[in-house]
Amino acid sequence: MAKKKAQRKAKAEAKPEARAIPKGSPFGEASRVELLESHLRQFGDINATNAWRFVYEELLWFDKSTGLVHLYESDKVRPGRSSWYTRSIALTDGLCHLFGADRTGLKNRIDRLFLACLERLVESHQAGDGRSQAIAAVAETGEQIGLPLEWSRKRRKRLNRSSGRKISSPMPNCSRK
């Protein structure tokens, strides 16, 4: 029993290193810092009244399956499932009003950090840096579903289990249990 516990602990501690992002990666720290600094310059003066807007533009994302700003898990954001559906509608409508945009316009104004990293990934692919198959798959998946990659991996796993068939994954480290 103690041996298994020690093995699980060692495995859990090893995971963060196995998932480390390479330094030159479009999703790496240097790239994200550079993009954030660029976005900060474009945004202008940030103060207590508008700081929320910068954070929302950088990090919020639109859930294509619901047509709403992502507030909670997509399976919970359905009519009649929970109060999260009405909260998501209220948040999306409120942000549309504050940003002076419809839902399509809002969708194009948020998730700037992820989309900018994804754009760099595509540019890296076009330059031919040797990771072309994985990069093309990531770019294609991100473009098709419009969601952060972690969500697509989890969704693909759920689809595998519910349908009983294998769904080929373009993601290199996506498990197919």
XYZ file of N, CA, C and O in Angstrom:
708
model
N 0.822 -1.188 0.000
C 0.000 0.000 0.000
C 0.872 1.259 0.000
O 0.617 2.183 -0.756
N 1.865 1.278 0.839
C 2.752 2.439 0.948
C 3.544 2.629 -0.346
O 3.803 3.765 -0.755
N 3.899 1.505 -0.976
C 4.668 1.578 -2.230
C 3.818 2.233 -3.326
O 4.310 3.093 -4.071
N 2.555 1.841 -3.430
C 1.661 2.428 -4.432
C 1.459 3.917 -4.181
O 1.427 4.721 -5.108
N 1.320 4.281 -2.917
C 1.135 5.678 -2.556
C 2.363 6.496 -2.952
O 2.243 7.596 -3.496
N 3.530 5.948 -2.703
C 4.777 6.625 -3.070
C 4.890 6.765 -4.590
O 5.344 7.795 -5.096
N 4.464 5.721 -5.338
C 4.496 5.783 -6.803
C 3.548 6.857 -7.323
O 3.884 7.605 -8.234
N 2.340 6.919 -6.754
C 1.373 7.947 -7.167
C 1.914 9.345 -6.886
O 1.776 10.254 -7.692
N 2.534 9.513 -5.731
C 3.088 10.812 -5.369
C 4.204 11.213 -6.327
O 4.257 12.351 -6.790
N 5.077 10.269 -6.653
C 6.174 10.546 -7.586
C 5.630 10.902 -8.971
O 6.127 11.816 -9.632
N 4.607 10.195 -9.394
C 3.990 10.453 -10.694
C 3.347 11.835 -10.726
O 3.485 12.585 -11.693
N 2.644 12.208 -9.664
C 1.987 13.511 -9.582
C 3.005 14.642 -9.586
O 2.789 15.687 -10.197
N 4.119 14.436 -8.908
C 5.160 15.465 -8.863
C 5.885 15.592 -10.199
O 6.389 16.656 -10.520
N 5.925 14.534 -10.982
C 6.624 14.558 -12.267
C 5.801 15.228 -13.360
O 6.336 15.722 -14.329
N 4.483 15.274 -13.214
C 3.615 15.821 -14.265
C 3.934 17.254 -14.672
O 4.013 17.534 -15.852
N 4.105 18.194 -13.740
C 4.355 19.570 -14.184
C 5.571 19.692 -15.097
O 5.547 20.431 -16.054
N 6.621 18.940 -14.811
C 7.809 18.986 -15.651
C 7.529 18.396 -17.026
O 8.029 18.884 -18.032
N 6.727 17.341 -17.089
C 6.428 16.708 -18.368
C 5.605 17.623 -19.258
O 5.654 17.535 -20.470
N 4.839 18.518 -18.656
C 3.987 19.425 -19.421
C 4.617 20.802 -19.612
O 3.946 21.726 -20.037
N 5.883 20.951 -19.277
C 6.533 22.244 -19.402
C 6.520 22.701 -20.858
O 6.713 21.912 -21.771
N 6.282 23.985 -21.046
C 6.244 24.557 -22.389
C 7.656 24.975 -22.764
O 8.334 25.655 -21.990
N 8.125 24.582 -23.959
C 9.475 24.974 -24.384
C 9.636 26.491 -24.398
O 8.681 27.224 -24.665
N 10.851 26.973 -24.116
C 11.100 28.407 -24.005
C 10.739 29.168 -25.272
O 10.235 30.270 -25.201
N 10.976 28.616 -26.442
C 10.697 29.312 -27.690
C 9.277 29.136 -28.191
O 8.942 29.588 -29.269
N 8.434 28.506 -27.409
C 7.071 28.207 -27.834
C 6.227 29.470 -27.946
O 6.361 30.380 -27.139
N 5.316 29.514 -28.934
C 4.384 30.638 -29.014
C 3.504 30.765 -27.774
O 2.982 31.831 -27.507
N 3.343 29.673 -27.019
C 2.572 29.706 -25.784
C 3.470 29.819 -24.557
O 2.993 29.771 -23.433
N 4.772 29.965 -24.772
C 5.731 30.061 -23.677
C 5.670 31.399 -22.962
O 5.031 32.355 -23.410
N 6.369 31.468 -21.832
C 6.337 32.664 -21.000
C 6.831 33.903 -21.747
O 6.193 34.960 -21.692
N 7.938 33.786 -22.465
C 8.492 34.948 -23.164
C 7.500 35.496 -24.191
O 7.295 36.711 -24.293
N 6.858 34.602 -24.914
C 5.881 35.019 -25.915
C 4.685 35.695 -25.259
O 4.220 36.752 -25.713
N 4.183 35.114 -24.190
C 3.013 35.685 -23.506
C 3.327 37.052 -22.905
O 2.521 37.979 -22.995
N 4.523 37.200 -22.318
C 4.914 38.492 -21.747
C 5.012 39.539 -22.856
O 4.516 40.664 -22.722
N 5.629 39.178 -23.963
C 5.751 40.097 -25.102
C 4.370 40.518 -25.623
O 4.121 41.695 -25.891
N 3.471 39.551 -25.755
C 2.114 39.861 -26.234
C 1.369 40.748 -25.246
O 0.694 41.711 -25.637
N 1.474 40.441 -23.953
C 0.800 41.267 -22.952
C 1.333 42.696 -22.951
O 0.567 43.657 -22.858
N 2.654 42.847 -23.077
C 3.226 44.198 -23.126
C 2.718 44.950 -24.349
O 2.381 46.131 -24.272
N 2.623 44.264 -25.476
C 2.089 44.879 -26.699
C 0.629 45.276 -26.518
O 0.217 46.386 -26.880
N -0.161 44.388 -25.926
C -1.572 44.685 -25.684
C -1.739 45.830 -24.686
O -2.650 46.651 -24.833
N -0.865 45.893 -23.680
C -0.920 46.995 -22.715
C -0.648 48.331 -23.408
O -1.325 49.326 -23.137
N 0.343 48.347 -24.320
C 0.638 49.586 -25.057
C -0.556 49.990 -25.922
O -0.896 51.170 -26.005
N -1.195 49.018 -26.568
C -2.354 49.309 -27.415
C -3.536 49.806 -26.590
O -4.293 50.669 -27.041
N -3.692 49.284 -25.408
C -4.835 49.622 -24.570
C -4.769 51.062 -24.075
O -5.782 51.719 -23.948
N -3.575 51.502 -23.773
C -3.436 52.869 -23.245
C -3.387 52.876 -21.736
O -2.932 51.936 -21.099
N -3.895 53.961 -21.160
C -3.855 54.158 -19.710
C -4.792 53.184 -19.009
O -5.981 53.124 -19.301
N -4.234 52.420 -18.084
C -5.054 51.500 -17.282
C -5.189 52.087 -15.882
O -4.203 52.454 -15.257
N -6.441 52.181 -15.436
C -6.704 52.712 -14.097
C -7.751 51.836 -13.420
O -8.192 50.831 -13.987
N -8.169 52.232 -12.241
C -9.105 51.417 -11.455
C -10.453 51.235 -12.140
O -11.131 50.234 -11.931
N -10.848 52.157 -12.989
C -12.166 52.044 -13.613
C -12.170 51.205 -14.886
O -13.219 50.715 -15.288
N -11.011 51.031 -15.522
C -11.013 50.265 -16.780
C -10.139 49.014 -16.766
O -10.050 48.315 -17.776
N -9.500 48.712 -15.640
C -8.602 47.551 -15.585
C -9.350 46.247 -15.877
O -8.821 45.353 -16.535
N -10.600 46.128 -15.399
C -11.395 44.921 -15.633
C -11.514 44.642 -17.130
O -11.482 43.494 -17.558
N -11.655 45.723 -17.913
C -11.853 45.575 -19.355
C -10.631 44.919 -20.009
O -10.766 44.046 -20.860
N -9.436 45.354 -19.595
C -8.213 44.762 -20.145
C -8.140 43.274 -19.801
O -7.852 42.445 -20.666
N -8.413 42.931 -18.554
C -8.361 41.525 -18.126
C -9.382 40.698 -18.906
O -9.070 39.609 -19.399
N -10.596 41.214 -19.048
C -11.629 40.491 -19.794
C -11.235 40.305 -21.252
O -11.428 39.235 -21.827
N -10.677 41.354 -21.870
C -10.269 41.241 -23.267
C -9.182 40.190 -23.451
O -9.150 39.483 -24.445
N -8.299 40.100 -22.493
C -7.189 39.155 -22.612
C -7.595 37.716 -22.321
O -7.124 36.801 -22.979
N -8.442 37.505 -21.330
C -8.623 36.151 -20.802
C -9.998 35.520 -20.983
O -10.100 34.291 -20.997
N -11.054 36.299 -21.085
C -12.375 35.688 -21.292
C -12.433 35.057 -22.672
O -11.801 35.530 -23.605
N -13.224 34.020 -22.808
C -13.395 33.426 -24.135
C -14.843 33.094 -24.377
O -15.646 33.017 -23.458
N -15.167 32.952 -25.641
C -16.539 32.709 -26.072
C -16.716 31.215 -26.250
O -15.896 30.555 -26.877
N -17.772 30.679 -25.709
C -18.067 29.255 -25.836
C -18.945 29.056 -27.063
O -20.104 29.456 -27.080
N -18.375 28.460 -28.094
C -19.095 28.285 -29.349
C -20.335 27.398 -29.198
O -21.316 27.572 -29.904
N -20.283 26.460 -28.268
C -21.412 25.534 -28.123
C -22.653 26.218 -27.540
O -23.768 25.788 -27.788
N -22.452 27.299 -26.766
C -23.583 28.003 -26.176
C -23.830 29.363 -26.804
O -24.911 29.928 -26.646
N -22.818 29.908 -27.481
C -22.932 31.251 -28.033
C -22.868 32.321 -26.961
O -23.344 33.436 -27.149
N -22.260 31.973 -25.815
C -22.159 32.884 -24.682
C -20.719 32.976 -24.212
O -19.903 32.091 -24.486
N -20.420 34.039 -23.455
C -19.122 34.140 -22.807
C -18.997 32.960 -21.852
O -19.958 32.602 -21.167
N -17.815 32.339 -21.811
C -17.619 31.186 -20.934
C -17.595 31.647 -19.484
O -16.748 32.419 -19.075
N -18.561 31.182 -18.732
C -18.657 31.524 -17.319
C -18.529 30.281 -16.449
O -18.009 30.333 -15.346
N -19.023 29.161 -16.961
C -18.991 27.912 -16.214
C -19.002 26.775 -17.226
O -19.165 27.012 -18.422
N -18.831 25.546 -16.784
C -18.775 24.400 -17.682
C -19.939 24.389 -18.675
O -21.084 24.615 -18.305
N -19.636 24.096 -19.925
C -20.638 24.152 -20.993
C -21.830 23.246 -20.733
O -22.956 23.602 -21.078
N -21.609 22.081 -20.149
C -22.730 21.173 -19.917
C -23.692 21.706 -18.851
O -24.844 21.309 -18.785
N -23.224 22.638 -18.028
C -24.085 23.225 -17.005
C -24.803 24.477 -17.523
O -25.768 24.931 -16.945
N -24.283 25.050 -18.603
C -24.840 26.284 -19.143
C -25.851 25.940 -20.228
O -25.652 26.162 -21.413
N -26.931 25.338 -19.813
C -28.033 24.946 -20.701
C -29.343 25.328 -20.022
O -29.445 25.271 -18.794
N -30.361 25.682 -20.804
C -31.648 26.025 -20.186
C -32.158 24.881 -19.311
O -32.126 23.718 -19.705
N -32.554 25.236 -18.109
C -33.124 24.255 -17.202
C -32.123 23.418 -16.442
O -32.493 22.658 -15.560
N -30.845 23.520 -16.732
C -29.829 22.710 -16.051
C -29.439 23.310 -14.703
O -29.236 22.602 -13.738
N -29.260 24.628 -14.686
C -28.878 25.298 -13.438
C -29.014 26.797 -13.635
O -29.365 27.269 -14.711
N -28.681 27.529 -12.599
C -28.763 28.989 -12.694
C -27.619 29.569 -13.529
O -27.624 30.756 -13.836
N -26.650 28.744 -13.904
C -25.511 29.247 -14.674
C -25.920 29.707 -16.067
O -25.286 30.581 -16.646
N -26.979 29.151 -16.613
C -27.431 29.571 -17.946
C -27.875 31.034 -17.913
O -27.422 31.844 -18.729
N -28.726 31.386 -16.966
C -29.197 32.767 -16.881
C -28.059 33.716 -16.505
O -28.003 34.845 -16.989
N -27.137 33.253 -15.690
C -25.975 34.075 -15.330
C -25.100 34.326 -16.555
O -24.596 35.431 -16.748
N -24.909 33.304 -17.370
C -24.088 33.449 -18.582
C -24.730 34.401 -19.581
O -24.047 35.201 -20.220
N -26.057 34.317 -19.709
C -26.768 35.240 -20.595
C -26.614 36.672 -20.079
O -26.311 37.597 -20.841
N -26.804 36.853 -18.778
C -26.695 38.191 -18.185
C -25.284 38.751 -18.355
O -25.113 39.924 -18.713
N -24.263 37.926 -18.121
C -22.880 38.378 -18.286
C -22.612 38.751 -19.741
O -22.062 39.814 -20.024
N -22.995 37.895 -20.660
C -22.752 38.156 -22.083
C -23.472 39.424 -22.528
O -22.872 40.286 -23.180
N -24.739 39.557 -22.177
C -25.499 40.751 -22.557
C -24.912 42.011 -21.911
O -24.812 43.056 -22.562
N -24.525 41.903 -20.664
C -23.922 43.051 -19.974
C -22.614 43.475 -20.626
O -22.359 44.673 -20.811
N -21.784 42.501 -20.986
C -20.517 42.827 -21.638
C -20.748 43.410 -23.034
O -20.027 44.324 -23.451
N -21.728 42.884 -23.749
C -22.069 43.458 -25.064
C -22.424 44.935 -24.910
O -21.962 45.779 -25.689
N -23.211 45.237 -23.893
C -23.602 46.625 -23.638
C -22.376 47.480 -23.278
O -22.180 48.565 -23.822
N -21.554 46.999 -22.354
C -20.377 47.757 -21.914
C -19.352 47.950 -23.026
O -18.684 48.978 -23.101
N -19.192 46.942 -23.890
C -18.236 47.039 -24.983
C -18.841 47.706 -26.219
O -18.148 47.949 -27.191
N -20.156 47.921 -26.203
C -20.821 48.533 -27.351
C -20.748 47.648 -28.581
O -20.458 48.112 -29.684
N -21.023 46.361 -28.398
C -20.912 45.406 -29.505
C -22.017 44.363 -29.393
O -22.574 44.147 -28.317
N -22.314 43.717 -30.531
C -23.215 42.569 -30.474
C -22.377 41.350 -30.082
O -21.173 41.472 -29.829
N -22.983 40.182 -30.052
C -22.236 38.996 -29.597
C -21.064 38.656 -30.511
O -20.007 38.259 -30.040
N -21.239 38.823 -31.818
C -20.122 38.554 -32.737
C -18.995 39.547 -32.496
O -17.825 39.174 -32.459
N -19.357 40.804 -32.318
C -18.346 41.819 -32.036
C -17.636 41.561 -30.722
O -16.421 41.741 -30.613
N -18.382 41.123 -29.718
C -17.790 40.805 -28.422
C -16.840 39.623 -28.563
O -15.732 39.644 -28.022
N -17.266 38.627 -29.309
C -16.433 37.442 -29.513
C -15.076 37.825 -30.113
O -14.054 37.250 -29.764
N -15.068 38.812 -30.978
C -13.829 39.253 -31.618
C -12.992 40.159 -30.728
O -11.846 40.453 -31.064
N -13.536 40.609 -29.598
C -12.817 41.520 -28.711
C -12.206 40.824 -27.506
O -11.470 41.457 -26.745
N -12.542 39.566 -27.269
C -12.039 38.880 -26.071
C -11.129 37.714 -26.455
O -11.041 37.359 -27.622
N -10.452 37.151 -25.470
C -9.545 36.013 -25.644
C -8.319 36.404 -26.459
O -7.753 35.597 -27.182
N -7.894 37.645 -26.339
C -6.796 38.151 -27.154
C -5.477 37.431 -26.893
O -4.717 37.184 -27.821
N -5.199 37.079 -25.661
C -3.913 36.448 -25.357
C -3.824 35.067 -25.991
O -2.848 34.748 -26.665
N -4.849 34.245 -25.811
C -4.829 32.905 -26.399
C -4.782 32.989 -27.926
O -4.003 32.297 -28.575
N -5.624 33.831 -28.511
C -5.678 33.925 -29.968
C -4.369 34.454 -30.552
O -3.940 34.004 -31.618
N -3.713 35.385 -29.855
C -2.428 35.895 -30.329
C -1.360 34.802 -30.266
O -0.540 34.674 -31.178
N -1.381 33.997 -29.209
C -0.438 32.871 -29.125
C -0.714 31.858 -30.227
O 0.207 31.331 -30.850
N -1.986 31.597 -30.478
C -2.363 30.670 -31.539
C -1.908 31.198 -32.898
O -1.405 30.445 -33.737
N -2.044 32.492 -33.110
C -1.586 33.108 -34.359
C -0.083 32.928 -34.524
O 0.402 32.618 -35.611
N 0.669 33.102 -33.437
C 2.115 32.879 -33.494
C 2.435 31.415 -33.810
O 3.386 31.116 -34.501
N 1.638 30.517 -33.277
C 1.831 29.102 -33.549
C 1.655 28.815 -35.040
O 2.437 28.098 -35.642
N 0.638 29.405 -35.640
C 0.389 29.225 -37.070
C 1.534 29.821 -37.872
O 2.014 29.208 -38.832
N 1.990 31.009 -37.483
C 3.126 31.629 -38.176
C 4.363 30.754 -38.070
O 5.116 30.600 -39.032
N 4.582 30.165 -36.912
C 5.704 29.257 -36.702
C 5.597 28.059 -37.639
O 6.580 27.605 -38.211
N 4.381 27.553 -37.792
C 4.132 26.427 -38.694
C 4.458 26.818 -40.135
O 5.101 26.073 -40.866
N 4.025 27.997 -40.530
C 4.258 28.438 -41.904
C 5.738 28.656 -42.180
O 6.186 28.506 -43.308
N 6.499 28.983 -41.131
C 7.938 29.154 -41.284
C 8.655 27.808 -41.360
O 9.811 27.740 -41.727
N 7.957 26.725 -41.005
C 8.508 25.371 -41.098
C 9.581 25.083 -40.079
O 10.725 24.871 -40.414
N 9.223 25.068 -38.813
C 10.220 24.853 -37.762
C 10.348 23.393 -37.325
O 10.896 23.111 -36.286
N 9.781 22.458 -38.074
C 9.966 21.050 -37.748
C 8.854 20.433 -36.931
O 8.819 19.232 -36.744
N 7.937 21.217 -36.408
C 6.836 20.675 -35.633
C 5.529 20.819 -36.401
O 4.470 20.922 -35.824
N 5.603 20.823 -37.702
C 4.474 21.213 -38.540
C 3.213 20.378 -38.335
O 2.117 20.928 -38.313
N 3.313 19.076 -38.174
C 2.112 18.256 -38.039
C 1.345 18.603 -36.761
O 0.138 18.821 -36.786
N 2.043 18.695 -35.650
C 1.383 19.028 -34.383
C 0.841 20.451 -34.415
O -0.265 20.717 -33.960
N 1.610 21.373 -34.979
C 1.180 22.765 -35.035
C -0.052 22.915 -35.909
O -1.006 23.603 -35.560
N -0.058 22.254 -37.059
C -1.212 22.330 -37.958
C -2.456 21.778 -37.267
O -3.537 22.343 -37.386
N -2.290 20.695 -36.529
C -3.432 20.094 -35.834
C -3.966 21.023 -34.755
O -5.173 21.194 -34.606
N -3.068 21.636 -34.002
C -3.492 22.556 -32.943
C -4.213 23.748 -33.557
O -5.283 24.143 -33.106
N -3.641 24.317 -34.600
C -4.254 25.482 -35.238
C -5.618 25.123 -35.815
O -6.585 25.857 -35.655
N -5.707 23.973 -36.471
C -6.975 23.544 -37.068
C -8.028 23.314 -35.984
O -9.165 23.758 -36.102
N -7.646 22.640 -34.908
C -8.587 22.368 -33.829
C -9.052 23.661 -33.184
O -10.237 23.867 -32.968
N -8.136 24.559 -32.886
C -8.505 25.831 -32.278
C -9.422 26.642 -33.174
O -10.381 27.256 -32.708
N -9.149 26.624 -34.462
C -9.973 27.382 -35.398
C -11.364 26.762 -35.528
O -12.361 27.466 -35.562
N -11.442 25.447 -35.597
C -12.730 24.778 -35.792
C -13.648 24.949 -34.598
O -14.827 25.203 -34.757
N -13.109 24.790 -33.410
C -13.994 24.818 -32.250
C -13.998 26.142 -31.521
O -14.907 26.426 -30.764
N -12.990 26.964 -31.736
C -12.963 28.263 -31.091
C -12.877 28.210 -29.584
O -13.316 29.115 -28.899
N -12.327 27.138 -29.048
C -12.244 26.968 -27.606
C -10.810 26.724 -27.182
O -10.008 26.241 -27.965
N -10.481 27.023 -25.930
C -9.154 26.685 -25.436
C -8.885 25.197 -25.573
O -9.792 24.382 -25.469
N -7.650 24.857 -25.791
C -7.290 23.476 -26.103
C -7.603 22.501 -24.982
O -7.946 21.362 -25.238
N -7.479 22.922 -23.729
C -7.784 22.016 -22.628
C -9.219 21.517 -22.712
O -9.498 20.367 -22.475
N -10.140 22.406 -23.052
C -11.540 22.003 -23.178
C -11.698 20.980 -24.280
O -12.385 19.993 -24.111
N -11.040 21.183 -25.407
C -11.215 20.257 -26.526
C -10.669 18.875 -26.185
O -11.231 17.874 -26.589
N -9.588 18.815 -25.409
C -9.049 17.511 -25.008
C -10.058 16.771 -24.124
O -10.325 15.601 -24.308
N -10.600 17.492 -23.145
C -11.574 16.874 -22.232
C -12.809 16.437 -23.000
O -13.341 15.361 -22.776
N -13.277 17.264 -23.907
C -14.473 16.950 -24.689
C -14.231 15.709 -25.545
O -15.092 14.847 -25.649
N -13.058 15.628 -26.147
C -12.741 14.486 -27.003
C -12.754 13.200 -26.176
O -13.238 12.170 -26.612
N -12.225 13.264 -24.935
C -12.235 12.088 -24.065
C -13.674 11.668 -23.757
O -14.000 10.498 -23.796
N -14.534 12.675 -23.446
C -15.926 12.358 -23.147
C -16.617 11.749 -24.361
O -17.401 10.828 -24.236
N -16.347 12.272 -25.544
C -16.958 11.729 -26.755
C -16.513 10.292 -26.981
O -17.300 9.446 -27.387
N -15.253 10.006 -26.722
C -14.750 8.644 -26.860
C -15.531 7.688 -25.966
O -15.955 6.624 -26.387
N -15.686 8.088 -24.692
C -16.364 7.202 -23.741
C -17.837 7.044 -24.064
O -18.389 5.958 -23.969
N -18.503 8.133 -24.451
C -19.946 8.049 -24.651
C -20.319 7.317 -25.938
O -21.327 6.647 -26.000
N -19.502 7.436 -26.977
C -19.863 6.799 -28.245
C -19.332 5.375 -28.352
O -19.794 4.610 -29.184
N -18.341 5.053 -27.537
C -17.769 3.709 -27.593
C -16.848 3.497 -28.786
O -16.406 2.399 -29.063
N -16.527 4.570 -29.507
C -15.617 4.423 -30.641
C -14.419 5.353 -30.456
O -14.489 6.329 -29.732
N -13.354 5.024 -31.129
C -12.151 5.837 -31.031
C -12.315 7.064 -31.910
O -12.742 6.975 -33.042
N -11.958 8.205 -31.362
C -11.927 9.433 -32.139
C -10.466 9.808 -32.254
O -9.793 10.015 -31.243
N -9.973 9.865 -33.476
C -8.562 10.172 -33.632
C -8.311 11.594 -33.169
O -9.096 12.490 -33.426
N -7.242 11.760 -32.465
C -6.935 13.053 -31.894
C -5.737 13.669 -32.590
O -4.691 13.043 -32.691
N -5.855 14.913 -33.070
C -4.697 15.554 -33.653
C -3.752 16.072 -32.590
O -2.658 16.479 -32.908
N -4.166 16.070 -31.326
C -3.317 16.564 -30.255
C -2.298 15.492 -29.878
O -2.662 14.367 -29.602
N -1.012 15.851 -29.833
C 0.019 14.857 -29.557
C -0.096 14.165 -28.216
O 0.159 12.997 -28.110
N -0.487 14.856 -27.153
C -0.521 14.261 -25.815
C -1.919 13.993 -25.322
O -2.183 13.961 -24.149
N -2.853 13.831 -26.214
C -4.250 13.618 -25.836
C -4.488 12.130 -25.606
O -4.285 11.321 -26.498
N -4.899 11.770 -24.415
C -5.124 10.349 -24.152
C -6.478 9.924 -24.713
O -7.406 10.708 -24.814
N -6.571 8.663 -25.073
C -7.818 8.131 -25.648
C -8.306 6.971 -24.814
O -8.399 5.855 -25.265
N -8.626 7.235 -23.574
C -9.066 6.168 -22.670
C -10.516 5.851 -22.903
O -11.319 6.662 -23.214
